[in-house]
PDB file of C-alpha atoms in Angstrom:
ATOM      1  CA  UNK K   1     123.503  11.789  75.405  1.00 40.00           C
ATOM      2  CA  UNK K   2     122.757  13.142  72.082  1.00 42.00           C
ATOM      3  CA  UNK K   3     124.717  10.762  70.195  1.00 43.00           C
ATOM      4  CA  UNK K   4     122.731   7.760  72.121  1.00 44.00           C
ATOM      5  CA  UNK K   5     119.726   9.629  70.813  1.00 45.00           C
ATOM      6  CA  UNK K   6     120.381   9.945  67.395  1.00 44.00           C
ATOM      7  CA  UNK K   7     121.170   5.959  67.500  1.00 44.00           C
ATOM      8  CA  UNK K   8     118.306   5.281  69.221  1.00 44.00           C
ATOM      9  CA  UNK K   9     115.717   7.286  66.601  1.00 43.00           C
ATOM     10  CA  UNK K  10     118.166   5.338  63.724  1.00 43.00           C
ATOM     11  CA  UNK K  11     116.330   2.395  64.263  1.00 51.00           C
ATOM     12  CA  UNK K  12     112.650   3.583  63.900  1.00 49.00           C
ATOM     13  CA  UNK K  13     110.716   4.164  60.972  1.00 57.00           C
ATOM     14  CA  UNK K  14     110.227   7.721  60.464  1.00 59.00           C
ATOM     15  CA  UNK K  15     106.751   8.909  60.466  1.00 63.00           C
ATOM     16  CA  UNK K  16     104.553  10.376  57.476  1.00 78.00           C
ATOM     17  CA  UNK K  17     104.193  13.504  57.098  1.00 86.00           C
ATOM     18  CA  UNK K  18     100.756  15.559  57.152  1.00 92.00           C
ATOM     19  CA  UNK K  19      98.902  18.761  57.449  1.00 91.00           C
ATOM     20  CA  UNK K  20      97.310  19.262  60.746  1.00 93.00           C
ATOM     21  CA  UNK K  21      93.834  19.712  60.478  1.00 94.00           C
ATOM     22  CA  UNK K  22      94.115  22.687  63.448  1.00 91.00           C
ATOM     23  CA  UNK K  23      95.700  23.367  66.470  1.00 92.00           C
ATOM     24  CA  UNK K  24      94.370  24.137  70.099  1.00 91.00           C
ATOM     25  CA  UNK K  25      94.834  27.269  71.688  1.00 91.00           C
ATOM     26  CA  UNK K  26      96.690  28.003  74.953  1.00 90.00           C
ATOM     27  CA  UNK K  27      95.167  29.727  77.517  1.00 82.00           C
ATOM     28  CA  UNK K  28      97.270  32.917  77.801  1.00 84.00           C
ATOM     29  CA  UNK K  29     100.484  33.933  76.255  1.00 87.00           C
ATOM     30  CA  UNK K  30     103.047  33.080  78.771  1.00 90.00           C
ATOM     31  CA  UNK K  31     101.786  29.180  78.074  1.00 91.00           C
ATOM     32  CA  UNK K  32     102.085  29.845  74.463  1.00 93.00           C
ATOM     33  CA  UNK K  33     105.669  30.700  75.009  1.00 93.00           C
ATOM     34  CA  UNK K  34     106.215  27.604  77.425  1.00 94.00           C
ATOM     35  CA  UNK K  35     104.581  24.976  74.832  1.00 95.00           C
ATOM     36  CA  UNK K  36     106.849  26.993  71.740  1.00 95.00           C
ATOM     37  CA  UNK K  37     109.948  27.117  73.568  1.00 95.00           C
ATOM     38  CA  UNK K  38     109.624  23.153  75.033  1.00 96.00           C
ATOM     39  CA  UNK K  39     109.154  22.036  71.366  1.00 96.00           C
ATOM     40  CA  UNK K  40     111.737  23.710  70.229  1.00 96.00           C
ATOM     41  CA  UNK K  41     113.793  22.329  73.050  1.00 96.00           C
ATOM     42  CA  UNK K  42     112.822  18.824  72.709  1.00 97.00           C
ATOM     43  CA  UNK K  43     113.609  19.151  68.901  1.00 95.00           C
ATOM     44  CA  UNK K  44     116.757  19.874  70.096  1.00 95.00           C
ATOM     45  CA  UNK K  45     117.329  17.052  72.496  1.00 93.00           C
ATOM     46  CA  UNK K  46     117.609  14.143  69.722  1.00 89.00           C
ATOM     47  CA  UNK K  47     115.947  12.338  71.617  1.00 95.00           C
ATOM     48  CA  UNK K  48     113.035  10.559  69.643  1.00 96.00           C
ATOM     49  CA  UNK K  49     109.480  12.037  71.118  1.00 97.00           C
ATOM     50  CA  UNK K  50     106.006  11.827  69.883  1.00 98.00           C
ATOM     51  CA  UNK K  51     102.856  14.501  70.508  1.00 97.00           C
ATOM     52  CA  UNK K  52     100.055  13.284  71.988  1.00 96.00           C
ATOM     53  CA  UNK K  53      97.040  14.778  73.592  1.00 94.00           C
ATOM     54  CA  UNK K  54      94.682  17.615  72.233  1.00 95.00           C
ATOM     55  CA  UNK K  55      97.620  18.890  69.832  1.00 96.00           C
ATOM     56  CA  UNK K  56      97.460  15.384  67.935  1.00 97.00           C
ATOM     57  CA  UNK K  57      93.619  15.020  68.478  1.00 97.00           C
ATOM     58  CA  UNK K  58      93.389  18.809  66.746  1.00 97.00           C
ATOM     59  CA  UNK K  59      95.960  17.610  63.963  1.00 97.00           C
ATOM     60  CA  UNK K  60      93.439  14.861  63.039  1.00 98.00           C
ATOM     61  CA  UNK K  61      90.027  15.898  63.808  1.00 98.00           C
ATOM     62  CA  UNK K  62      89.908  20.121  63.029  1.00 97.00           C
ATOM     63  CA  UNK K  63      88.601  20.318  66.353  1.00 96.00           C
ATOM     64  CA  UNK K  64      90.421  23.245  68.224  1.00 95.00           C
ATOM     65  CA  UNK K  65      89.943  23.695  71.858  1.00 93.00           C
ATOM     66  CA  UNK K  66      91.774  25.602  74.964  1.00 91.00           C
ATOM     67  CA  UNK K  67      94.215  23.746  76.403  1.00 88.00           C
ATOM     68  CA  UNK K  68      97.019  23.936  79.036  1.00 80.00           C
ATOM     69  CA  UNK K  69      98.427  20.347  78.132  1.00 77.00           C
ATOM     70  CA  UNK K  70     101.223  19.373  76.631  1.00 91.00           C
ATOM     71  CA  UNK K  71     101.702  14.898  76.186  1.00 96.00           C
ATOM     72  CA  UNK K  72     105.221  13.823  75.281  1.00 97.00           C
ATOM     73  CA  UNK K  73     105.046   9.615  74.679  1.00 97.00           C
ATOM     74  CA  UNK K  74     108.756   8.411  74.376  1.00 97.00           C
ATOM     75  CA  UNK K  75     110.253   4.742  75.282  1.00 96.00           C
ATOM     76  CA  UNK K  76     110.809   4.106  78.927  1.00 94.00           C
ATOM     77  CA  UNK K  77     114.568   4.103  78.054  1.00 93.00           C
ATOM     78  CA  UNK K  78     114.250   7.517  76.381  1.00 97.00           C
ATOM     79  CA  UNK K  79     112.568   9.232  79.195  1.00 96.00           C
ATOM     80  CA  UNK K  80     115.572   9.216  81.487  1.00 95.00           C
ATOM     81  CA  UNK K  81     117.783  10.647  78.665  1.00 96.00           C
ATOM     82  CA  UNK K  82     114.819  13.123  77.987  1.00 97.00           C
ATOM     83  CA  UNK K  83     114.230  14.447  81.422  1.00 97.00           C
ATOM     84  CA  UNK K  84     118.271  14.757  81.956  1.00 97.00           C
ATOM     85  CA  UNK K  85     118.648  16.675  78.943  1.00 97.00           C
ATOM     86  CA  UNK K  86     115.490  19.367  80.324  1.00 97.00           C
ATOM     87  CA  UNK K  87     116.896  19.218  84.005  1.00 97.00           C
ATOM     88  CA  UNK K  88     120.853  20.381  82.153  1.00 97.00           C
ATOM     89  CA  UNK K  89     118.617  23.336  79.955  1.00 96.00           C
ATOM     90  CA  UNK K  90     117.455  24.241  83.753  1.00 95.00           C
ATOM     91  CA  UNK K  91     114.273  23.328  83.946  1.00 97.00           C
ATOM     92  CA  UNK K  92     112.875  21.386  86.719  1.00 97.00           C
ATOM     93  CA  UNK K  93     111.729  17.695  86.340  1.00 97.00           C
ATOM     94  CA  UNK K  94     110.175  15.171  88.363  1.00 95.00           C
ATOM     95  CA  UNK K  95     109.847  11.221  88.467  1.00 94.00           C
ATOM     96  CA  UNK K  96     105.401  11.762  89.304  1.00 92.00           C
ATOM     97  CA  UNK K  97     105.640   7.378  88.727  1.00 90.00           C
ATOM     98  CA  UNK K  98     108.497   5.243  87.820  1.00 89.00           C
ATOM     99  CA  UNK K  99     105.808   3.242  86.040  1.00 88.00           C
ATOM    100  CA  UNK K 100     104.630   5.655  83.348  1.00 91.00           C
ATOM    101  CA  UNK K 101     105.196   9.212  83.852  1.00 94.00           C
ATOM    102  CA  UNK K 102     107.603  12.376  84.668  1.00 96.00           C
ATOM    103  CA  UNK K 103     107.313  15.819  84.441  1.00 97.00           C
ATOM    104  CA  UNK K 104     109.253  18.977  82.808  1.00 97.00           C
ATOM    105  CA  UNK K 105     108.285  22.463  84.754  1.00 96.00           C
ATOM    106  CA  UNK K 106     109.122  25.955  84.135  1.00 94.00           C
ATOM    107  CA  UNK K 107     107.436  27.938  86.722  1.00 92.00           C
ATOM    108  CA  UNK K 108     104.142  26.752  87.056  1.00 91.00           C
ATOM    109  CA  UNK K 109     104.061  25.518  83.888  1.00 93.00           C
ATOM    110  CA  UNK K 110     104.985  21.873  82.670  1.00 95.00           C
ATOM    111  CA  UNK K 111     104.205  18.930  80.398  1.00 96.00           C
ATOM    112  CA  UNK K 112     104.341  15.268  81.016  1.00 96.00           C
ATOM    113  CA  UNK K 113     106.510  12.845  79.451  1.00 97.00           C
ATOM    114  CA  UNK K 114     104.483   9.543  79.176  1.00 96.00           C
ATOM    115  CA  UNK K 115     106.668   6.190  78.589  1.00 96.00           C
ATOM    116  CA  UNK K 116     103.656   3.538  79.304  1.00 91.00           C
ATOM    117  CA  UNK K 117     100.001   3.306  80.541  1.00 83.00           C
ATOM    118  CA  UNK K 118      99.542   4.165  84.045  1.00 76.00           C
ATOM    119  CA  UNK K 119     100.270   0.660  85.149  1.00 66.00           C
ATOM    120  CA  UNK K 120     103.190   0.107  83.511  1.00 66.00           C
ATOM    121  CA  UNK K 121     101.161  -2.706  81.312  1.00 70.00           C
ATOM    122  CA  UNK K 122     101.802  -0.947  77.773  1.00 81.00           C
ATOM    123  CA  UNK K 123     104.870   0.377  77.341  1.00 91.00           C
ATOM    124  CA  UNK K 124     105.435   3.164  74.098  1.00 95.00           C
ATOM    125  CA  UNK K 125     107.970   0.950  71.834  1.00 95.00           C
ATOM    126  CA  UNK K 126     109.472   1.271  68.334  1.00 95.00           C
ATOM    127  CA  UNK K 127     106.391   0.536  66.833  1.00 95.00           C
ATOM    128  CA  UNK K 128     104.360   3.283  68.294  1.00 96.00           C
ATOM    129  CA  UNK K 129     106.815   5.544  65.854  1.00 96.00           C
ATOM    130  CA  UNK K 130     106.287   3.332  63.240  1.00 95.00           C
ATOM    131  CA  UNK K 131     102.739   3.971  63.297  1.00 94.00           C
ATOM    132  CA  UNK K 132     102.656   7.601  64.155  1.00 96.00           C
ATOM    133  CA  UNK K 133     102.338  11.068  61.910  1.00 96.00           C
ATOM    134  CA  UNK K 134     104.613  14.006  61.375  1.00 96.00           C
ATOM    135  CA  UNK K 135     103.409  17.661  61.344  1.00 96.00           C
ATOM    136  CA  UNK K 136     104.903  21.281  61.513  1.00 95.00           C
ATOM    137  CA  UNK K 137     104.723  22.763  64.848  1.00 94.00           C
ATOM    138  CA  UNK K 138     106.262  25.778  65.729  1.00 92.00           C
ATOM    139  CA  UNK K 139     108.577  25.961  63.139  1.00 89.00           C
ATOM    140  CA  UNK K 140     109.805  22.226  63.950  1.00 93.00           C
ATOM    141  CA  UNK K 141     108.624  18.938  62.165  1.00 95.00           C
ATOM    142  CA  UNK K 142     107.740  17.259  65.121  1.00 96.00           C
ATOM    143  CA  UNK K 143     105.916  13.626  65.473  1.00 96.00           C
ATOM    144  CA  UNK K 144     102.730  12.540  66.793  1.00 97.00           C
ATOM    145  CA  UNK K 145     101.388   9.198  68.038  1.00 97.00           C
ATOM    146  CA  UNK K 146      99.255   7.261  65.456  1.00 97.00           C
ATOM    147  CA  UNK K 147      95.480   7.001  65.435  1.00 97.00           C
ATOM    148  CA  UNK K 148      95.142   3.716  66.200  1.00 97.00           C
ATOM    149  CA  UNK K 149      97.648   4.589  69.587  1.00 96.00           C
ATOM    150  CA  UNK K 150      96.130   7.935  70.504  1.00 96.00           C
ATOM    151  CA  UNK K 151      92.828   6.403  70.688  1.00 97.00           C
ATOM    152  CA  UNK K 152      93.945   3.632  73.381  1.00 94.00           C
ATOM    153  CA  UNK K 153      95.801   6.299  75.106  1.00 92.00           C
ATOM    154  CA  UNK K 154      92.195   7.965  75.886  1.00 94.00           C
ATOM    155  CA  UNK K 155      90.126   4.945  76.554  1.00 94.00           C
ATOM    156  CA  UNK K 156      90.469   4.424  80.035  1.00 92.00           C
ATOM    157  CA  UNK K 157      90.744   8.516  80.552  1.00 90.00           C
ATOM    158  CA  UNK K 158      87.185   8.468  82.494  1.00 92.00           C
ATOM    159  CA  UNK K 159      86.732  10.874  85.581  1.00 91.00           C
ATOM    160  CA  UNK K 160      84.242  13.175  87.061  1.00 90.00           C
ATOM    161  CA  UNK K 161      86.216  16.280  86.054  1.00 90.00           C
ATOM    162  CA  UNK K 162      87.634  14.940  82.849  1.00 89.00           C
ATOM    163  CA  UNK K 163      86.450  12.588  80.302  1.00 93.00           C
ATOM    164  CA  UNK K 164      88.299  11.542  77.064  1.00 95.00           C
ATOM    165  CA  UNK K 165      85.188   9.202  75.588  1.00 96.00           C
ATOM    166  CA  UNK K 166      84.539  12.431  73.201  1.00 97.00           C
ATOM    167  CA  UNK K 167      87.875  12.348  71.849  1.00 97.00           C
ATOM    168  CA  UNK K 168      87.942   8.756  71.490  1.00 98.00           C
ATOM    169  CA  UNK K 169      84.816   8.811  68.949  1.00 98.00           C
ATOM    170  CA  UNK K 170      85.780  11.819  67.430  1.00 98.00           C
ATOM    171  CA  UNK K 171      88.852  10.176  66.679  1.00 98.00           C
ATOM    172  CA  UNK K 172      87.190   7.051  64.617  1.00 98.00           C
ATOM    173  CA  UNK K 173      85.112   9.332  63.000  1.00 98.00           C
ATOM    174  CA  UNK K 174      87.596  11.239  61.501  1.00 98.00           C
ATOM    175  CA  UNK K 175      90.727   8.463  61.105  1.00 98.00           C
ATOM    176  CA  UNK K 176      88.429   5.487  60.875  1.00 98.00           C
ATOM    177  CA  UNK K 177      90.379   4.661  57.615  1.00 97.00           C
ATOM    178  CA  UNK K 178      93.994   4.747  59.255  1.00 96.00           C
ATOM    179  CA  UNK K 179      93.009   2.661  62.479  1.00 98.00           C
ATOM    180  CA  UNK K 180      94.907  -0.863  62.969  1.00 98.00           C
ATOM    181  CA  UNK K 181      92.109  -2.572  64.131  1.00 98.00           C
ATOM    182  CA  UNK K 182      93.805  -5.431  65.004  1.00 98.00           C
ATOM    183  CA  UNK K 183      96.476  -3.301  66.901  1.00 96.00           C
ATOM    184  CA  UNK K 184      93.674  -1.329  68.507  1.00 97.00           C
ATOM    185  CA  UNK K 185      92.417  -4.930  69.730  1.00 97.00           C
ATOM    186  CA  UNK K 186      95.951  -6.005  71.360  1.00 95.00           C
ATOM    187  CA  UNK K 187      96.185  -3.039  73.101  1.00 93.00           C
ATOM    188  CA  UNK K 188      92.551  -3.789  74.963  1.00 94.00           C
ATOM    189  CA  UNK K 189      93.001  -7.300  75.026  1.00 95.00           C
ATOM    190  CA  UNK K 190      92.868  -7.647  78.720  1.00 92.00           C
ATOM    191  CA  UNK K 191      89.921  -4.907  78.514  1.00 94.00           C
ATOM    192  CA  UNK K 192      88.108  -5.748  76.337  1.00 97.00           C
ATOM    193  CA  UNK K 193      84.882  -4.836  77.546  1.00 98.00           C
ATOM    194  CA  UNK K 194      85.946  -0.824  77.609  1.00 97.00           C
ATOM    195  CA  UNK K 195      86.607  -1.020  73.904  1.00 98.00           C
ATOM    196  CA  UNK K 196      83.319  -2.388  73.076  1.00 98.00           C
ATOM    197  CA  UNK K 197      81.747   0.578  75.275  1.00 98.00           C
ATOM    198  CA  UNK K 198      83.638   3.158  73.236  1.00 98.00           C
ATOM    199  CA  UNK K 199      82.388   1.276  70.036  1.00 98.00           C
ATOM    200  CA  UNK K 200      78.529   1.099  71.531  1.00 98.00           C
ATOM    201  CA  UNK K 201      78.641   4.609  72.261  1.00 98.00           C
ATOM    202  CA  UNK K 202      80.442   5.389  69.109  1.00 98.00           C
ATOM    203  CA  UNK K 203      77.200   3.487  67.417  1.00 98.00           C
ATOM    204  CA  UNK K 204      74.795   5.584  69.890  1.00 98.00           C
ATOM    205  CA  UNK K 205      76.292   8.764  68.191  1.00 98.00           C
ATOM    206  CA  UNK K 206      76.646   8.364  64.929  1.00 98.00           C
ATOM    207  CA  UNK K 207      73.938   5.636  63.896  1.00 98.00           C
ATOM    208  CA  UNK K 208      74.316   6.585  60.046  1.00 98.00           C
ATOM    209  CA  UNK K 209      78.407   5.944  60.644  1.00 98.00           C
ATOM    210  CA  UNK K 210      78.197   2.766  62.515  1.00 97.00           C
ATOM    211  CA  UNK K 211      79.609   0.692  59.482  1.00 97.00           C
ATOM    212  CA  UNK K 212      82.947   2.487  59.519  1.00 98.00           C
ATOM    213  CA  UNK K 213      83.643  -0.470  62.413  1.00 98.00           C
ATOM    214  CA  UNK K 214      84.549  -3.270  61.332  1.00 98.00           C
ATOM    215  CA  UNK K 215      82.295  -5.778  61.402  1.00 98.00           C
ATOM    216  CA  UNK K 216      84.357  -8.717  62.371  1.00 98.00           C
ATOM    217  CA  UNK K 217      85.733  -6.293  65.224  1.00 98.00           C
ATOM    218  CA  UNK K 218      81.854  -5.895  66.687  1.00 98.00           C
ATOM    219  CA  UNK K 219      81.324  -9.502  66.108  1.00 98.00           C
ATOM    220  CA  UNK K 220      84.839 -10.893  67.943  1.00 98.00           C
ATOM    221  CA  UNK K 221      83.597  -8.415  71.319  1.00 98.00           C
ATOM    222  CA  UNK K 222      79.885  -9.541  71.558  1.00 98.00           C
ATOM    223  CA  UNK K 223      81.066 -13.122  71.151  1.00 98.00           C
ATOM    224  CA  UNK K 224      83.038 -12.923  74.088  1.00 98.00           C
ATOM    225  CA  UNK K 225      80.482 -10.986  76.425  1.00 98.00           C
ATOM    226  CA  UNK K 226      78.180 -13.668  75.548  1.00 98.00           C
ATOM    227  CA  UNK K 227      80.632 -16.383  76.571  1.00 98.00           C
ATOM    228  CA  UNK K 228      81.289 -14.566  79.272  1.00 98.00           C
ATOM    229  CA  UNK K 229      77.802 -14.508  80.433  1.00 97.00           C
ATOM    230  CA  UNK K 230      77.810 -18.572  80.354  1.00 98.00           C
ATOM    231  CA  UNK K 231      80.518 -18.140  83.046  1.00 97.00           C
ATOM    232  CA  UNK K 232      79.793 -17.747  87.305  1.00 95.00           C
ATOM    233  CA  UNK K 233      81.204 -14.226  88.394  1.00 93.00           C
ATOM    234  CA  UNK K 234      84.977 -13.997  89.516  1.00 90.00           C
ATOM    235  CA  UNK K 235      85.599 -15.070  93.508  1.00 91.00           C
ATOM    236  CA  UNK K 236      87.717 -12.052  94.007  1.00 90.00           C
ATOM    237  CA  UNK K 237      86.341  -9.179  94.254  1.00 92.00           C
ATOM    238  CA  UNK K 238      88.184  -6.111  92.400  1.00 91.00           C
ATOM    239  CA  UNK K 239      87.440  -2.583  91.551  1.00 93.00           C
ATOM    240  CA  UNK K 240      88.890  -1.687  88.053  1.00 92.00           C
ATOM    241  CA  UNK K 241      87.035   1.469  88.520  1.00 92.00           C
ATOM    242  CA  UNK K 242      90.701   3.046  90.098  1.00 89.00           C
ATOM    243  CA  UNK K 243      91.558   2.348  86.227  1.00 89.00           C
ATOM    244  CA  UNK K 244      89.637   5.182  85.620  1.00 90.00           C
ATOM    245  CA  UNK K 245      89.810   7.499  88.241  1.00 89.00           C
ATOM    246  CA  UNK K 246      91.847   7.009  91.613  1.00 87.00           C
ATOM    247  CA  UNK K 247      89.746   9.281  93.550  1.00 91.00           C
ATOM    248  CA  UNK K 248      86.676   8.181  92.430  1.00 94.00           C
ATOM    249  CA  UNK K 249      86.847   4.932  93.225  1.00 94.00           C
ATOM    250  CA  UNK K 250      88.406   5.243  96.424  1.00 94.00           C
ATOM    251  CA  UNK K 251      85.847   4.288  98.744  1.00 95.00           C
ATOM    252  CA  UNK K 252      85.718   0.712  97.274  1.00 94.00           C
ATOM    253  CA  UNK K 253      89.021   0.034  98.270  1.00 93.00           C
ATOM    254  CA  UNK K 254      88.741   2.336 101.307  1.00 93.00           C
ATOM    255  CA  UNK K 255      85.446   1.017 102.586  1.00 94.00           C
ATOM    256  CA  UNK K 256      83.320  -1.260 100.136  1.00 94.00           C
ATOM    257  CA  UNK K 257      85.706  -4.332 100.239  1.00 92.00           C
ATOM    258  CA  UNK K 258      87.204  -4.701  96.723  1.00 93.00           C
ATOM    259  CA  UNK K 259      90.667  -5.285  95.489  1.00 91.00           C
ATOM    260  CA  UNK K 260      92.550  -2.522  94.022  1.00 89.00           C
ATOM    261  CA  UNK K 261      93.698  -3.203  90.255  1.00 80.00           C
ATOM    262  CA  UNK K 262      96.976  -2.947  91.787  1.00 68.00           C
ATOM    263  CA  UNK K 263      99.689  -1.738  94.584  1.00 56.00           C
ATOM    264  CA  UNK K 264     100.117   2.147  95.399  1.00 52.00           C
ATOM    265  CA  UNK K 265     102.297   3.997  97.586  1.00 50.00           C
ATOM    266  CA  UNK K 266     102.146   6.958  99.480  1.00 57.00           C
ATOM    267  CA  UNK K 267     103.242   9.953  97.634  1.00 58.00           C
ATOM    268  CA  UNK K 268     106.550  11.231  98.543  1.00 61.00           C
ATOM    269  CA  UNK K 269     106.537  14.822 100.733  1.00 63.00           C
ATOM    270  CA  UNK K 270     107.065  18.248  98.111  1.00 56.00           C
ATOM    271  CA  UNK K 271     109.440  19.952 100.591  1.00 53.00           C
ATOM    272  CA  UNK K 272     112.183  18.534  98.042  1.00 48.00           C
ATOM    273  CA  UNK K 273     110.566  20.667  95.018  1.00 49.00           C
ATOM    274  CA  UNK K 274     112.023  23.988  94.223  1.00 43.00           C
ATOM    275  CA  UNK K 275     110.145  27.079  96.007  1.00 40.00           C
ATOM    276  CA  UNK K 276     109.780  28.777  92.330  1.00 42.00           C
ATOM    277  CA  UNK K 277     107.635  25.908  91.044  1.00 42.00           C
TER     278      UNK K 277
END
């Protein structure tokens, strides 16, 4: 498994190196010693990773926070290899979605190992390292995803109890300069319209920063609302709302009439999860 690993991260570019601006802090000492230990032990793994979360948002804004989080991003590939080496070191993992995400517990305490967006549109590829940073963290030189990445990664967080739209223009604030514009741009292609809110609101917040945008970006999404208010309204009618928030949205689905984005399942019982989790 290691020796897959180490072929596998061969083929990348290896990230820059940088000094984090800050770091969060953990809510308590016992998940201080869960987050130190787990990047020690996925250090150890070979198995190419990336940061994400508010320990990359810290490394390029200064902002530190509490947090109780810790993102992995690795290719879908990788995850498998990832979650087999944590489930041999005895900790307990978990398949939450075949589409995007596992989990790596200890106790009560766990981080998420994120291969794609939640459905299964964008997978985390070679290039995603390519375009990602390096810091020190806990004694280990560990990567984090990219600016231009972490910011799409956060776009379509949006729900009552959490919401990621301060991140997102914090983030082009502080990296404007290191943003792939056009890379930023693929990644929304399809959604276009919830980049050009985070840019509006970006505008709203920071009027005397509103030319750290590129123009031609601004320019390329008003140009397509405006064609797209030429056009009748779609015939089917969909709630891209559960994009955002399953439970918020619910009642569209449930009640109101509208399409879901796509499928879901039932969640599988927890009487297979160990008692001590």
């Amino acid at each position: 498994m290691a020796t897959s690993g180490k072929k596998q991260a061969a083929k990348v570019k290896q990230p820059h190196l940088m000094q984090a601006m800050a770091e969060p802090l953990l809510h308590d000492d016992e998940a201080e010693g869960f987050v130190q230990q787990a990047i020690q032990d996925l250090c150890a793994c070979d198995v190419p990773f990336l940061v994400a979360g508010t320990f990359a948002v810290s490394a390029y804004t200064g902002i530190t926070r509490l947090t109780k989080d810790l993102d992995i991003f690795c290719k879908a590939g990788d995850a498998q290899r990832l979650l087999a080496y944590f489930q041999a070191e005895n900790y307990a993992v978990e398949i939450e979605d075949d589409r995007w995400l596992g989990k790596v517990f200890k106790g009560k305490k766990f981080f998420d190992v994120i291969f794609a967006s939640p459905n299964g549109t964008m997978p985390v590829g070679d290039d995603w390292f390519e375009q990602g940073r390096k810091i020190h963290l806990y004694d280990c030189k560990v990567g984090i995803v990219g600016p231009t990445d972490l910011i799409w990664s956060k776009c379509f967080v949006q729900m009552r109890h959490r919401y990621d739209g301060a991140d997102v223009v914090h983030l082009i604030l502080k990296t404007h300069a290191q943003i792939d514009w056009q890379r930023l741009l693929a990644h929304m292609e399809v959604h276009w319209e919830v980049l050009l809110m985070h840019l509006l609101n970006f505008r709203w917040i920071y009027p005397s920063e509103r030319d750290v945008v590129p123009a031609w970006l601004l320019t390329e999404l008003l140009d397509r609302l405006g064609a797209q208010r030429q056009l009748p309204p779609p015939q089917m009618k969909i709630c891209r709302g559960r994009m955002y928030s399953r439970i918020d949205f619910e009642i569209d689905v449930k009640e109101w009439g509208f399409a879901d984005v796509g499928g879901e399942g039932d969640r599988r019982s927890s009487k297979g999860r160990r008692s001590d989790e």
